XYZ file of C-alpha atoms in Angstrom:
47
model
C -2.273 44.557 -4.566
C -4.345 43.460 -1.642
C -7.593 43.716 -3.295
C -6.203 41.802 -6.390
C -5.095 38.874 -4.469
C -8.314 38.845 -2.452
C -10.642 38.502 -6.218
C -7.940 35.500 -7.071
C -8.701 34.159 -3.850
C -12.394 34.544 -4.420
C -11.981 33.374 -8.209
C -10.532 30.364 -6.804
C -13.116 29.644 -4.043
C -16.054 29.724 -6.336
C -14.349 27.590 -9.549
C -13.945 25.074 -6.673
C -17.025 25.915 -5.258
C -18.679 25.732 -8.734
C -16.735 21.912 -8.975
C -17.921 20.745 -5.780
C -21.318 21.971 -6.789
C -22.039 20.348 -10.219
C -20.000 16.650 -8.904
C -22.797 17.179 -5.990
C -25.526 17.444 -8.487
C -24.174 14.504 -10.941
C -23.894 12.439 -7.505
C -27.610 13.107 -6.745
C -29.078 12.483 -10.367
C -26.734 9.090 -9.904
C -28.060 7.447 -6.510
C -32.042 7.999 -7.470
C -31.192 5.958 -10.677
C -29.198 3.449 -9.301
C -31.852 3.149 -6.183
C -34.566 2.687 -9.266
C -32.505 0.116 -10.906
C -32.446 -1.853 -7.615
C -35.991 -1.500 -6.508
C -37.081 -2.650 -10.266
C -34.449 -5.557 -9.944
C -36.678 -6.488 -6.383
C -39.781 -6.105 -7.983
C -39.727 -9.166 -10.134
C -39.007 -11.571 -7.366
C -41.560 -10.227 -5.039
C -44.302 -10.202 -7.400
């Protein structure tokens, strides 16, 4: 019984885990393109 509720625990800790991870990721491919889009946006007007 104890064992059980400890793998649920630890099922539920890593489909979080596994959440957190991948919104993490999509969040870091965002800002580099978003950062790209500005700094091409600024290039125009400076050169």
């Amino acid at each position: 019984m104890n064992s059980s509720t400890q793998i649920s625990k630890l099922a539920d800790y890593s489909r979080s885990h596994i959440r957190w991870g991948a919104e993490a990721i999509a969040s870091k491919k965002a800002r580099p393109r978003s950062s790209l889009s500005q700094i091409t946006k600024l290039q125009p007007e400076t050169a």
